[in-house]
Coordinates of C-alpha atoms and ligand atoms in Angstrom, one line a residue:
M1393 CA -95.9 196.9 62.1
L1394 CA -93.3 194.1 62.2
L1395 CA -92.1 192.3 59.1
P1396 CA -91.9 189.3 59.1
K1397 CA -95.0 189.0 61.2
P1398 CA -94.2 187.6 64.6
A1399 CA -96.1 184.7 66.1
V1400 CA -97.5 186.8 69.0
L1401 CA -97.6 190.6 69.4
E1402 CA -99.4 192.2 72.4
T1403 CA -99.4 195.9 73.0
A1404 CA -99.3 197.5 76.4
E1405 CA -99.4 201.0 77.9
G1406 CA -96.7 203.6 77.5
R1407 CA -93.4 203.8 75.7
F1408 CA -89.7 203.2 76.4
T1409 CA -87.4 206.2 75.6
L1410 CA -84.0 205.5 74.2
D1411 CA -81.5 208.3 74.9
G1412 CA -77.8 208.9 75.4
T1413 CA -77.9 207.5 78.9
T1414 CA -79.6 204.2 78.1
P1415 CA -77.4 201.3 79.0
L1416 CA -77.3 197.8 77.4
A1417 CA -76.4 194.6 79.3
A1418 CA -76.1 191.2 77.7
V1419 CA -75.0 187.8 79.0
P1420 CA -71.7 186.8 77.4
A1421 CA -73.4 184.2 75.2
F1422 CA -75.3 186.9 73.5
D1423 CA -72.5 189.4 73.0
R1424 CA -72.9 189.3 69.2
A1425 CA -76.5 190.5 69.5
A1426 CA -75.4 193.2 71.8
A1427 CA -72.5 194.3 69.5
W1428 CA -74.9 194.3 66.5
L1429 CA -77.5 196.4 68.3
R1430 CA -74.9 199.0 69.3
G1431 CA -73.7 199.2 65.7
A1432 CA -77.3 199.3 64.3
L1433 CA -78.8 201.9 66.6
G1434 CA -75.8 204.1 67.3
P1435 CA -75.2 205.9 64.1
A1436 CA -78.8 207.1 63.6
T1437 CA -79.6 207.9 67.2
G1438 CA -76.3 209.0 68.6
C1439 CA -77.0 206.6 71.6
R1440 CA -73.9 204.6 72.5
L1441 CA -75.7 202.0 74.6
E1442 CA -72.8 201.7 77.0
A1443 CA -72.6 198.5 79.1
G1444 CA -74.6 198.5 82.2
P1445 CA -77.8 197.4 83.9
G1446 CA -81.2 199.1 84.0
G1447 CA -81.8 199.7 80.3
I1448 CA -81.9 197.2 77.5
E1449 CA -81.2 193.7 78.8
I1450 CA -80.4 190.6 76.7
V1451 CA -80.7 187.5 78.8
Q1452 CA -80.8 183.7 78.5
A1453 CA -84.1 181.9 79.0
E1454 CA -84.7 178.2 78.9
G1455 CA -87.6 176.8 77.1
L1456 CA -87.8 179.1 74.1
P1457 CA -87.5 177.5 70.7
A1458 CA -84.4 177.5 68.5
E1459 CA -83.9 181.0 67.0
G1460 CA -86.9 182.2 69.0
Y1461 CA -87.1 185.1 71.4
R1462 CA -89.4 187.0 73.8
L1463 CA -89.2 190.8 73.7
T1464 CA -90.8 192.8 76.4
V1465 CA -90.9 196.6 76.2
R1466 CA -92.3 198.7 79.0
P1467 CA -91.6 202.3 80.1
G1468 CA -88.1 202.0 81.7
L1469 CA -87.5 198.4 80.5
V1470 CA -86.5 196.5 77.4
R1471 CA -85.8 192.8 77.8
I1472 CA -84.8 190.3 75.1
E1473 CA -84.9 186.7 76.2
A1474 CA -83.7 183.8 74.1
A1475 CA -82.4 180.3 74.4
D1476 CA -79.7 180.7 71.8
P1477 CA -77.6 183.5 70.3
A1478 CA -79.6 183.6 67.1
G1479 CA -82.8 184.1 69.0
A1480 CA -81.2 187.0 70.9
F1481 CA -80.1 188.5 67.6
Y1482 CA -83.7 188.2 66.1
G1483 CA -85.0 189.9 69.2
A1484 CA -82.6 192.7 68.6
Q1485 CA -83.7 193.0 65.0
T1486 CA -87.3 193.2 66.1
L1487 CA -86.4 195.9 68.6
R1488 CA -84.9 198.0 65.8
Q1489 CA -88.1 197.6 63.7
L1490 CA -90.1 199.1 66.7
L1491 CA -88.2 202.3 66.4
P1492 CA -89.0 204.9 63.7
P1493 CA -87.8 204.1 60.2
S1494 CA -85.1 206.7 60.3
V1495 CA -83.2 204.5 62.8
F1496 CA -82.3 202.5 59.6
R1497 CA -80.2 205.5 58.4
A1498 CA -76.4 205.5 58.7
G1499 CA -76.3 208.9 60.3
R1500 CA -78.4 211.3 62.3
V1501 CA -81.1 213.3 60.5
G1502 CA -82.4 215.1 63.5
D1503 CA -85.3 212.7 64.3
G1504 CA -86.2 211.8 67.8
P1505 CA -87.0 211.4 70.6
W1506 CA -86.4 207.7 70.1
T1507 CA -89.3 205.9 71.7
I1508 CA -90.4 202.3 71.5
P1509 CA -94.1 201.3 72.1
A1510 CA -94.7 199.0 75.0
V1511 CA -95.2 195.5 73.6
T1512 CA -94.7 191.8 74.3
V1513 CA -93.5 189.8 71.3
E1514 CA -93.1 186.0 71.3
D1515 CA -91.6 184.7 68.1
A1516 CA -89.8 181.9 66.4
P1517 CA -89.2 180.8 62.8
R1518 CA -91.3 178.2 61.0
F1519 CA -88.3 177.0 59.0
G1520 CA -84.6 176.7 59.8
W1521 CA -83.4 177.3 56.2
R1522 CA -84.5 180.8 55.1
G1523 CA -82.3 181.7 52.2
C1524 CA -81.5 183.7 49.2
M1525 CA -79.2 182.7 46.4
I1526 CA -77.2 185.4 44.5
D1527 CA -75.6 184.5 41.2
V1528 CA -72.3 186.5 41.4
S1529 CA -71.0 184.7 38.2
R1530 CA -73.1 186.3 35.5
H1531 CA -72.8 189.7 37.2
F1532 CA -70.3 190.1 40.0
L1533 CA -71.5 191.8 43.2
P1534 CA -68.6 193.8 44.7
K1535 CA -67.7 193.0 48.2
P1536 CA -69.2 196.1 49.9
D1537 CA -72.5 195.5 48.1
L1538 CA -72.5 191.8 49.1
L1539 CA -72.0 192.9 52.7
R1540 CA -75.0 195.2 52.4
Y1541 CA -77.0 192.2 51.2
V1542 CA -76.0 190.3 54.3
D1543 CA -77.4 193.1 56.3
L1544 CA -80.6 193.2 54.3
L1545 CA -81.1 189.4 54.6
A1546 CA -80.5 189.6 58.4
A1547 CA -82.9 192.5 58.7
H1548 CA -85.5 190.2 57.3
K1549 CA -84.5 187.3 59.6
L1550 CA -83.2 185.3 56.7
N1551 CA -80.2 183.1 57.6
V1552 CA -78.7 181.6 54.4
L1553 CA -76.8 183.4 51.7
H1554 CA -76.1 180.9 48.9
L1555 CA -73.4 182.3 46.6
H1556 CA -73.4 180.9 43.0
L1557 CA -69.7 181.5 42.6
T1558 CA -68.9 179.8 39.3
D1559 CA -70.7 179.4 36.0
D1560 CA -70.0 179.6 32.2
P1561 CA -69.7 183.4 32.2
G1562 CA -67.3 183.8 35.1
W1563 CA -65.3 182.2 37.9
R1564 CA -65.5 184.4 41.0
L1565 CA -63.5 182.7 43.8
E1566 CA -59.7 182.8 44.1
I1567 CA -58.3 179.3 44.3
K1568 CA -54.6 179.4 45.2
R1569 CA -53.6 176.2 43.6
Y1570 CA -55.3 177.0 40.3
P1571 CA -54.7 180.8 39.7
K1572 CA -55.9 180.7 36.1
L1573 CA -59.5 180.1 37.4
T1574 CA -59.6 183.8 38.1
E1575 CA -56.9 185.1 35.9
V1576 CA -58.6 183.6 32.8
G1577 CA -62.0 182.4 34.1
G1578 CA -62.7 185.6 36.1
W1579 CA -63.5 187.8 33.1
R1580 CA -65.2 187.7 29.8
R1581 CA -64.5 189.7 26.6
E1582 CA -67.9 191.2 26.4
T1583 CA -71.5 190.6 27.4
S1584 CA -74.7 190.2 25.5
V1585 CA -77.3 193.0 25.8
G1586 CA -80.8 191.7 26.4
W1587 CA -82.0 188.4 25.0
R1588 CA -79.2 186.5 23.3
G1589 CA -81.4 185.8 20.3
L1590 CA -81.1 189.4 19.3
G1591 CA -77.3 189.0 18.9
R1592 CA -76.4 192.3 20.6
F1593 CA -73.1 192.5 22.5
N1594 CA -71.6 195.5 24.3
G1595 CA -67.9 195.1 23.4
R1596 CA -66.9 195.8 27.0
P1597 CA -64.7 193.4 29.1
Y1598 CA -66.4 192.4 32.3
G1599 CA -65.0 190.6 35.4
G1600 CA -64.2 190.5 39.1
F1601 CA -63.7 187.9 41.8
Y1602 CA -63.4 187.5 45.6
T1603 CA -60.0 186.9 47.1
Q1604 CA -59.8 184.3 49.8
D1605 CA -59.4 187.1 52.4
D1606 CA -62.6 188.8 50.9
I1607 CA -64.4 185.5 51.5
R1608 CA -63.1 185.1 55.0
E1609 CA -64.3 188.7 55.7
I1610 CA -67.7 188.0 54.1
V1611 CA -68.2 184.7 56.0
A1612 CA -67.2 186.3 59.3
Y1613 CA -69.4 189.4 58.7
A1614 CA -72.3 187.1 57.9
A1615 CA -71.7 184.9 60.9
D1616 CA -71.9 187.9 63.2
R1617 CA -75.4 188.4 61.7
F1618 CA -76.4 184.7 61.9
V1619 CA -76.2 184.3 58.2
T1620 CA -74.5 181.1 56.8
V1621 CA -72.7 181.6 53.5
V1622 CA -73.2 178.5 51.4
P1623 CA -70.8 178.3 48.5
E1624 CA -71.7 176.8 45.1
I1625 CA -69.0 175.4 42.8
E1626 CA -70.8 174.2 39.7
L1627 CA -70.1 170.8 38.2
P1628 CA -70.3 169.0 35.8
G1629 CA -72.2 171.6 33.6
H1630 CA -72.1 175.4 33.8
S1631 CA -68.3 175.0 33.9
R1632 CA -67.1 176.8 30.9
A1633 CA -65.2 179.5 32.7
A1634 CA -63.1 176.7 34.4
I1635 CA -62.6 174.9 31.1
A1636 CA -61.5 178.2 29.4
A1637 CA -58.9 178.5 32.1
Y1638 CA -57.8 174.8 32.2
P1639 CA -58.8 173.2 28.8
E1640 CA -57.8 169.8 30.1
L1641 CA -61.0 169.8 32.2
G1642 CA -63.1 169.7 29.1
H1643 CA -63.6 167.8 25.8
G1644 CA -62.6 170.0 22.9
D1645 CA -59.3 170.4 21.0
Q1646 CA -60.1 174.1 20.4
P1647 CA -59.6 176.6 23.2
L1648 CA -62.9 178.0 24.6
E1649 CA -63.5 181.4 25.8
V1650 CA -65.5 182.4 28.9
A1651 CA -69.1 182.6 27.9
T1652 CA -70.4 186.0 26.9
S1653 CA -74.1 185.3 26.9
W1654 CA -76.6 183.2 28.8
H1655 CA -77.5 180.1 26.9
I1656 CA -76.8 176.7 28.5
T1657 CA -73.5 175.7 26.9
Q1658 CA -72.8 172.2 25.7
N1659 CA -69.6 172.2 27.7
V1660 CA -69.3 169.8 30.6
L1661 CA -66.4 168.5 32.6
N1662 CA -64.8 165.3 31.4
V1663 CA -64.9 162.3 33.7
E1664 CA -61.1 161.7 33.9
D1665 CA -59.6 160.9 37.2
D1666 CA -57.4 164.0 36.9
T1667 CA -60.5 166.2 36.6
I1668 CA -62.1 164.7 39.6
A1669 CA -58.8 165.2 41.5
F1670 CA -58.6 168.8 40.3
Y1671 CA -62.1 169.6 41.6
K1672 CA -61.4 167.9 44.9
G1673 CA -58.4 170.3 45.1
I1674 CA -60.8 173.2 44.6
F1675 CA -63.1 171.9 47.3
E1676 CA -60.2 171.5 49.7
E1677 CA -59.8 175.3 49.6
V1678 CA -63.5 175.9 49.6
L1679 CA -64.0 173.9 52.8
D1680 CA -61.2 175.8 54.4
L1681 CA -62.9 179.1 53.6
F1682 CA -66.6 178.2 54.2
P1683 CA -67.6 176.6 57.5
S1684 CA -71.1 175.9 56.2
A1685 CA -72.4 172.4 56.8
H1686 CA -73.8 172.4 53.2
I1687 CA -71.6 172.7 50.1
H1688 CA -73.5 173.2 46.8
I1689 CA -72.0 171.4 43.8
G1690 CA -74.5 172.7 41.2
G1691 CA -75.5 169.7 39.1
D1692 CA -78.1 171.5 37.0
E1693 CA -78.5 171.6 33.3
A1694 CA -75.5 169.4 32.4
R1695 CA -75.9 168.7 28.7
K1696 CA -75.0 165.1 27.7
E1697 CA -73.8 165.6 24.1
E1698 CA -70.1 165.7 25.0
W1699 CA -70.3 162.6 27.2
R1700 CA -72.1 160.8 24.4
E1701 CA -69.2 161.5 22.1
S1702 CA -66.4 160.9 24.6
P1703 CA -64.7 157.5 24.6
V1704 CA -63.6 158.1 28.3
A1705 CA -67.2 158.8 29.4
Q1706 CA -68.5 155.8 27.4
R1707 CA -65.8 153.5 28.9
R1708 CA -66.8 154.6 32.4
I1709 CA -70.4 153.9 31.7
R1710 CA -69.6 150.4 30.4
D1711 CA -66.9 149.5 33.0
L1712 CA -69.0 150.6 36.0
G1713 CA -72.4 149.4 34.6
L1714 CA -73.8 152.9 34.9
G1715 CA -76.4 152.4 32.1
D1716 CA -76.3 155.8 30.4
E1717 CA -75.1 159.4 30.8
Y1718 CA -77.6 160.1 33.6
G1719 CA -76.1 157.2 35.5
L1720 CA -72.6 158.7 34.8
Q1721 CA -73.7 162.0 36.1
S1722 CA -75.0 160.3 39.3
W1723 CA -71.6 158.5 39.6
F1724 CA -69.7 161.8 39.0
I1725 CA -71.7 163.6 41.7
R1726 CA -71.2 160.7 44.1
Q1727 CA -67.4 161.2 44.0
F1728 CA -67.9 164.6 45.6
A1729 CA -70.6 163.4 48.0
D1730 CA -68.2 160.9 49.4
F1731 CA -65.5 163.5 49.5
L1732 CA -67.7 165.9 51.4
T1733 CA -69.2 163.3 53.7
A1734 CA -65.7 162.2 54.7
R1735 CA -65.0 165.8 55.8
G1736 CA -68.2 166.1 57.8
R1737 CA -70.1 168.2 55.2
K1738 CA -73.3 167.6 53.2
L1739 CA -73.6 167.8 49.5
Y1740 CA -76.2 170.2 48.3
G1741 CA -77.3 170.3 44.7
W1742 CA -80.0 171.3 42.2
D1743 CA -82.8 168.8 41.7
E1744 CA -81.1 167.4 38.5
I1745 CA -78.9 165.4 40.9
L1746 CA -82.0 163.2 41.4
E1747 CA -81.7 162.1 37.8
G1748 CA -79.9 158.8 37.9
G1749 CA -80.2 158.8 41.7
A1750 CA -78.9 161.3 44.2
P1751 CA -76.2 160.2 46.8
P1752 CA -77.6 159.2 50.2
G1753 CA -77.7 162.3 52.5
A1754 CA -77.6 164.8 49.7
V1755 CA -79.8 167.9 50.2
I1756 CA -81.9 168.9 47.2
A1757 CA -82.6 172.5 46.0
S1758 CA -85.9 171.8 44.3
W1759 CA -86.3 174.5 41.6
R1760 CA -88.3 173.0 38.7
G1761 CA -91.7 173.5 40.3
N1762 CA -92.3 171.1 43.2
Y1763 CA -91.7 167.8 41.5
G1764 CA -88.1 167.4 42.8
A1765 CA -89.2 168.4 46.3
V1766 CA -91.8 165.6 46.4
A1767 CA -89.6 163.0 44.9
A1768 CA -86.6 163.9 47.1
A1769 CA -88.5 164.0 50.3
R1770 CA -90.1 160.7 49.6
A1771 CA -86.6 159.2 48.8
G1772 CA -85.4 160.4 52.2
H1773 CA -83.5 163.6 51.2
D1774 CA -83.8 166.9 52.9
V1775 CA -85.2 169.6 50.6
V1776 CA -84.8 173.3 50.2
A1777 CA -87.8 174.5 48.2
C1778 CA -87.0 177.2 45.6
P1779 CA -89.6 176.6 42.8
N1780 CA -89.1 178.8 39.8
T1781 CA -92.9 179.4 39.6
E1782 CA -92.8 181.2 43.0
V1783 CA -89.4 182.4 44.1
Y1784 CA -87.3 182.9 40.9
L1785 CA -86.6 186.6 41.4
D1786 CA -85.1 187.0 37.9
Y1787 CA -88.6 186.4 36.6
R1788 CA -90.6 189.6 35.8
Q1789 CA -92.7 191.2 38.5
S1790 CA -95.8 192.0 36.4
E1791 CA -97.3 191.8 32.9
R1792 CA -96.3 195.4 32.2
A1793 CA -94.4 195.8 29.0
D1794 CA -91.9 198.1 30.7
E1795 CA -90.7 195.6 33.2
P1796 CA -86.9 195.6 32.7
T1797 CA -85.5 192.8 30.5
P1798 CA -88.2 190.2 31.1
V1799 CA -87.4 186.5 31.4
G1800 CA -89.6 183.7 32.7
S1801 CA -93.2 184.0 33.7
V1802 CA -94.6 186.6 36.1
V1803 CA -93.5 186.1 39.7
S1804 CA -95.4 188.8 41.5
L1805 CA -95.1 190.1 45.0
R1806 CA -98.2 188.1 45.8
D1807 CA -96.8 184.9 44.2
V1808 CA -93.8 185.2 46.5
Y1809 CA -96.0 186.0 49.5
D1810 CA -98.1 182.9 48.8
F1811 CA -95.1 180.7 48.5
E1812 CA -95.7 177.5 50.5
P1813 CA -92.4 175.5 50.8
V1814 CA -94.2 172.3 51.7
P1815 CA -95.8 171.0 48.6
A1816 CA -99.5 169.9 48.9
E1817 CA -98.5 166.3 48.1
L1818 CA -96.4 166.2 51.3
A1819 CA -98.6 168.2 53.6
G1820 CA -99.7 166.2 56.6
T1821 CA -97.3 163.3 55.9
P1822 CA -94.1 162.5 57.8
D1823 CA -92.2 163.4 54.7
A1824 CA -93.2 167.1 55.1
A1825 CA -90.5 167.4 57.8
R1826 CA -87.9 166.8 55.0
V1827 CA -88.6 170.3 53.8
I1828 CA -86.1 172.2 55.9
G1829 CA -87.1 175.6 54.4
G1830 CA -86.8 177.6 51.2
Q1831 CA -84.8 180.2 49.3
A1832 CA -85.3 182.7 46.6
N1833 CA -82.9 182.7 43.6
L1834 CA -81.5 185.8 42.1
W1835 CA -80.0 184.8 38.7
T1836 CA -78.3 187.9 37.5
E1837 CA -78.2 187.6 33.7
Y1838 CA -79.9 191.0 33.6
M1839 CA -79.0 192.4 37.0
D1840 CA -75.8 194.1 36.0
S1841 CA -75.6 196.4 39.1
P1842 CA -76.6 196.5 42.7
R1843 CA -79.4 199.0 41.8
V1844 CA -81.0 196.4 39.4
L1845 CA -80.5 193.7 42.0
D1846 CA -82.4 195.9 44.5
Y1847 CA -85.2 196.4 42.0
M1848 CA -85.6 192.6 41.4
A1849 CA -85.0 191.6 45.0
F1850 CA -87.3 194.0 46.8
P1851 CA -89.9 194.0 48.0
R1852 CA -90.2 190.4 46.9
V1853 CA -87.5 189.3 49.5
S1854 CA -89.6 191.0 52.2
A1855 CA -92.5 188.7 51.1
L1856 CA -90.2 185.7 51.1
A1857 CA -89.1 186.4 54.6
E1858 CA -92.7 186.2 55.8
A1859 CA -93.3 183.0 53.9
L1860 CA -90.3 181.4 55.5
W1861 CA -90.4 182.8 59.0
S1862 CA -94.1 183.3 59.9
G1863 CA -96.8 180.6 60.2
P1864 CA -98.5 179.1 57.2
E1865 CA -101.7 181.2 57.7
R1866 CA -101.2 184.5 55.8
D1867 CA -103.1 187.6 55.1
Y1868 CA -101.9 189.5 52.1
D1869 CA -103.8 192.7 52.9
D1870 CA -102.3 192.8 56.3
F1871 CA -98.9 192.2 54.8
L1872 CA -99.4 195.2 52.4
V1873 CA -100.2 197.5 55.3
R1874 CA -97.0 196.4 57.1
L1875 CA -95.1 196.6 53.9
A1876 CA -96.0 200.2 53.4
E1877 CA -94.2 201.0 56.7
H1878 CA -91.4 198.6 55.9
E1879 CA -90.8 200.4 52.7
R1880 CA -89.9 203.5 54.8
R1881 CA -87.2 201.3 56.4
L1882 CA -86.0 200.3 52.9
D1883 CA -86.0 204.0 51.9
A1884 CA -83.9 204.8 54.9
L1885 CA -81.5 202.0 53.9
G1886 CA -81.3 203.3 50.3
V1887 CA -82.8 200.1 48.8
E1888 CA -84.1 200.8 45.3
Y1889 CA -87.1 198.5 45.5
R1890 CA -89.8 198.2 42.9
R1891 CA -92.7 200.5 43.6
Q1892 CA -96.1 198.8 43.5
D1893 CA -97.1 200.9 40.5
G1894 CA -94.2 199.7 38.4
P1895 CA -90.7 200.7 37.4
R1896 CA -89.5 204.3 37.5
P1897 CA -88.3 205.4 34.0
W1898 CA -84.7 204.7 34.9
Q1899 CA -85.6 201.2 36.0
T1900 CA -86.8 200.2 32.6
R1901 CA -84.4 198.8 29.9
P1902 CA -85.8 199.6 26.5
D1903 CA -82.2 199.1 25.2
A1904 CA -82.2 195.4 26.4
P1905 CA -85.3 193.6 25.4
G1906 CA -85.9 190.2 27.1
N1907 CA -87.6 187.0 26.2
P1908 CA -90.7 186.7 28.3
R1909 CA -92.4 183.4 28.8
D1910 CA -95.8 182.7 30.3
R1911 CA -96.7 180.2 33.0
A1912 CA -97.8 177.6 30.5
D1913 CA -94.3 177.6 28.9
V1914 CA -92.7 177.2 32.3
E1915 CA -95.0 174.4 33.3
A1916 CA -94.4 172.6 29.9
G1917 CA -90.7 172.7 30.7
I1918 CA -91.3 171.2 34.2
A1919 CA -93.4 168.4 32.7
E1920 CA -90.6 167.5 30.3
I1921 CA -87.9 167.5 32.9
T1922 CA -89.9 165.4 35.4
R1923 CA -89.8 162.5 33.0
N1924 CA -86.0 162.3 33.6
I1925 CA -86.1 162.0 37.3
R1926 CA -85.2 158.6 38.7
G1927 CA -84.4 157.1 42.1
Ligands
ACM531 C1 -81.4 176.6 37.7 O1 -82.2 177.5 37.7 N1 -80.8 176.3 36.6 C2 -81.0 175.9 38.9

C-alpha cells in the first residue's frame, strides 16, 4: 500500500518484528538515512534502533539507479541497498510506510507489536526534479510549519522546496545589507478578504520574515531529508514590497505601500545600474544562504507601462538596440544570468523569461499550460513543468459552491494524478529529456494559515508525488485504494487534507468569496500569452 507506487513490489512469507532490541547498522555514507530512521520510528514505537548488526541494515550496492533503492524485508532481516545517500533515504521512507499508520504519530498510542510484511521493493524515481513551490510572501509560513512541510514533502519522496520569498505583498527574507526590505517590506497594513473586486479589507497588519539563521536551519533540515530549498527573489515585476522599502528601485515620485491585495501591480524595478547592483547585492547574500544549484529570479507578469514611460528604460532600449520592452526585460534578466553563471549557479525563471529570449542555460518553470515547456525544450532549455491547468494547487478542487475562496479553474485530485510533465508535443523526441521534472505551485492569496495550506495541498500533493516518482502508466482506481490507507498516515501526522466528499464546515469560507474561472477562461489566457513568446 505504498505511495508513491514503487516500480516493483513483491510479497513474501512472514513478517519482521521491530522491538526494543532491534539494532540498526548503516555504512557511514548513509548515516543521514539512519539518523532520520531513528528519529522517525523512535517516538511512536519506543524502539531506539541502537547501532549494531543483525537487524535493519542500510548498505551500499553498485548498479542501482540514482536515488533508487532495493528494500528486502524477511523475518529476522531488513536490508536497504542503495547506490547513493538519497536512495538509502527513500528506502527508509518506504520502510516507514510498511509499518502501521500510527508509526507516523509523534508519540506512543499503545499500538504494536510493530511488524513489517515480508517484501522486496525495487524502486527509483522517474524524474530528478520533484517539487513543490510555497508562496510565503502573500501569506507567511512560520518556520516550524515550514519544517513540517519539508517532512511532508520528503514523506512523499519529493525533493525540491521552491520558496517564493518576495512579492508585492511582502518581503520575507532578511538581507543584512538592506534591512528595510524586511523592516518596511516585511509587513502590510491590512489584507483584502476574498476576491479583491469586492473591496473588502480586514484592517489588520500582517507580516513576518525568515532571519538568515532561520534560513540556514531550514536549508540544513531539508538537506538532511534530501530536499533542496530553491529560493525565489522576484524581479523585475512583483517587486512592490522592495520598492516600498527602497523607493529608488522603482519609478514613481510618490511613496508606495506594500500591496494589500492580489492584483498584478504596475510596479516594476527600474533599469538603472544602481538597481541592478542593488539586486546583485541581494543575490550575494542569497547565494551564501542557499547552496541550491538553481536560483529562481521570478520574471513573471512584469507589466511594461512604467518602462514605456521611463526615459532611462527607453534610452537603454535605444542604446542597446533591444527593440522593445520585451527585449529590455530579456536584457535585464541576462544581467542576473551572467552573475549567477559566474558563480556556478543556474538561473531559474517563470516562462515569461522566454519572451524576448531567455539567457542560454536558463531553466524554465513552465506554468502557462504547456506552451512554454515545448518552446523552451526545443530552444535547448531544461524545463520544470508546472502547468496551471494541472498542478496549480490554489485552484479549486471541485465545482462545489462551498470550496473555500475559489480562484482559477478546477484542478481536481484526478487532474493532478493525471499530470504528465512531458508534453505530448515532446514525447518520443530527444527534447523530451529536457523536461527534468515538475512541481506543484501553492500560491497563498487565500491560504492564510497552515490549516488552509493543508486543505489545498493534500491529498493533491500525494497525487503529484506519484506523477513525478512513478512510471507514466497510472491507474487512478488503484491510487485511490492506496490513498485511503495513506490518509491514515496523514491523519496520524495531523494533516488537515480535503476529504473526498468536500470541505468540512470549518474549511469553507462564506465570508471570503472568490472569483472562480472555468477552464475556457484559463485556456483563453494561455492563448493570449503564447503570442508573446519569442526566441
Ligand atoms: C505565476 O503563476 N504567475 C507564475
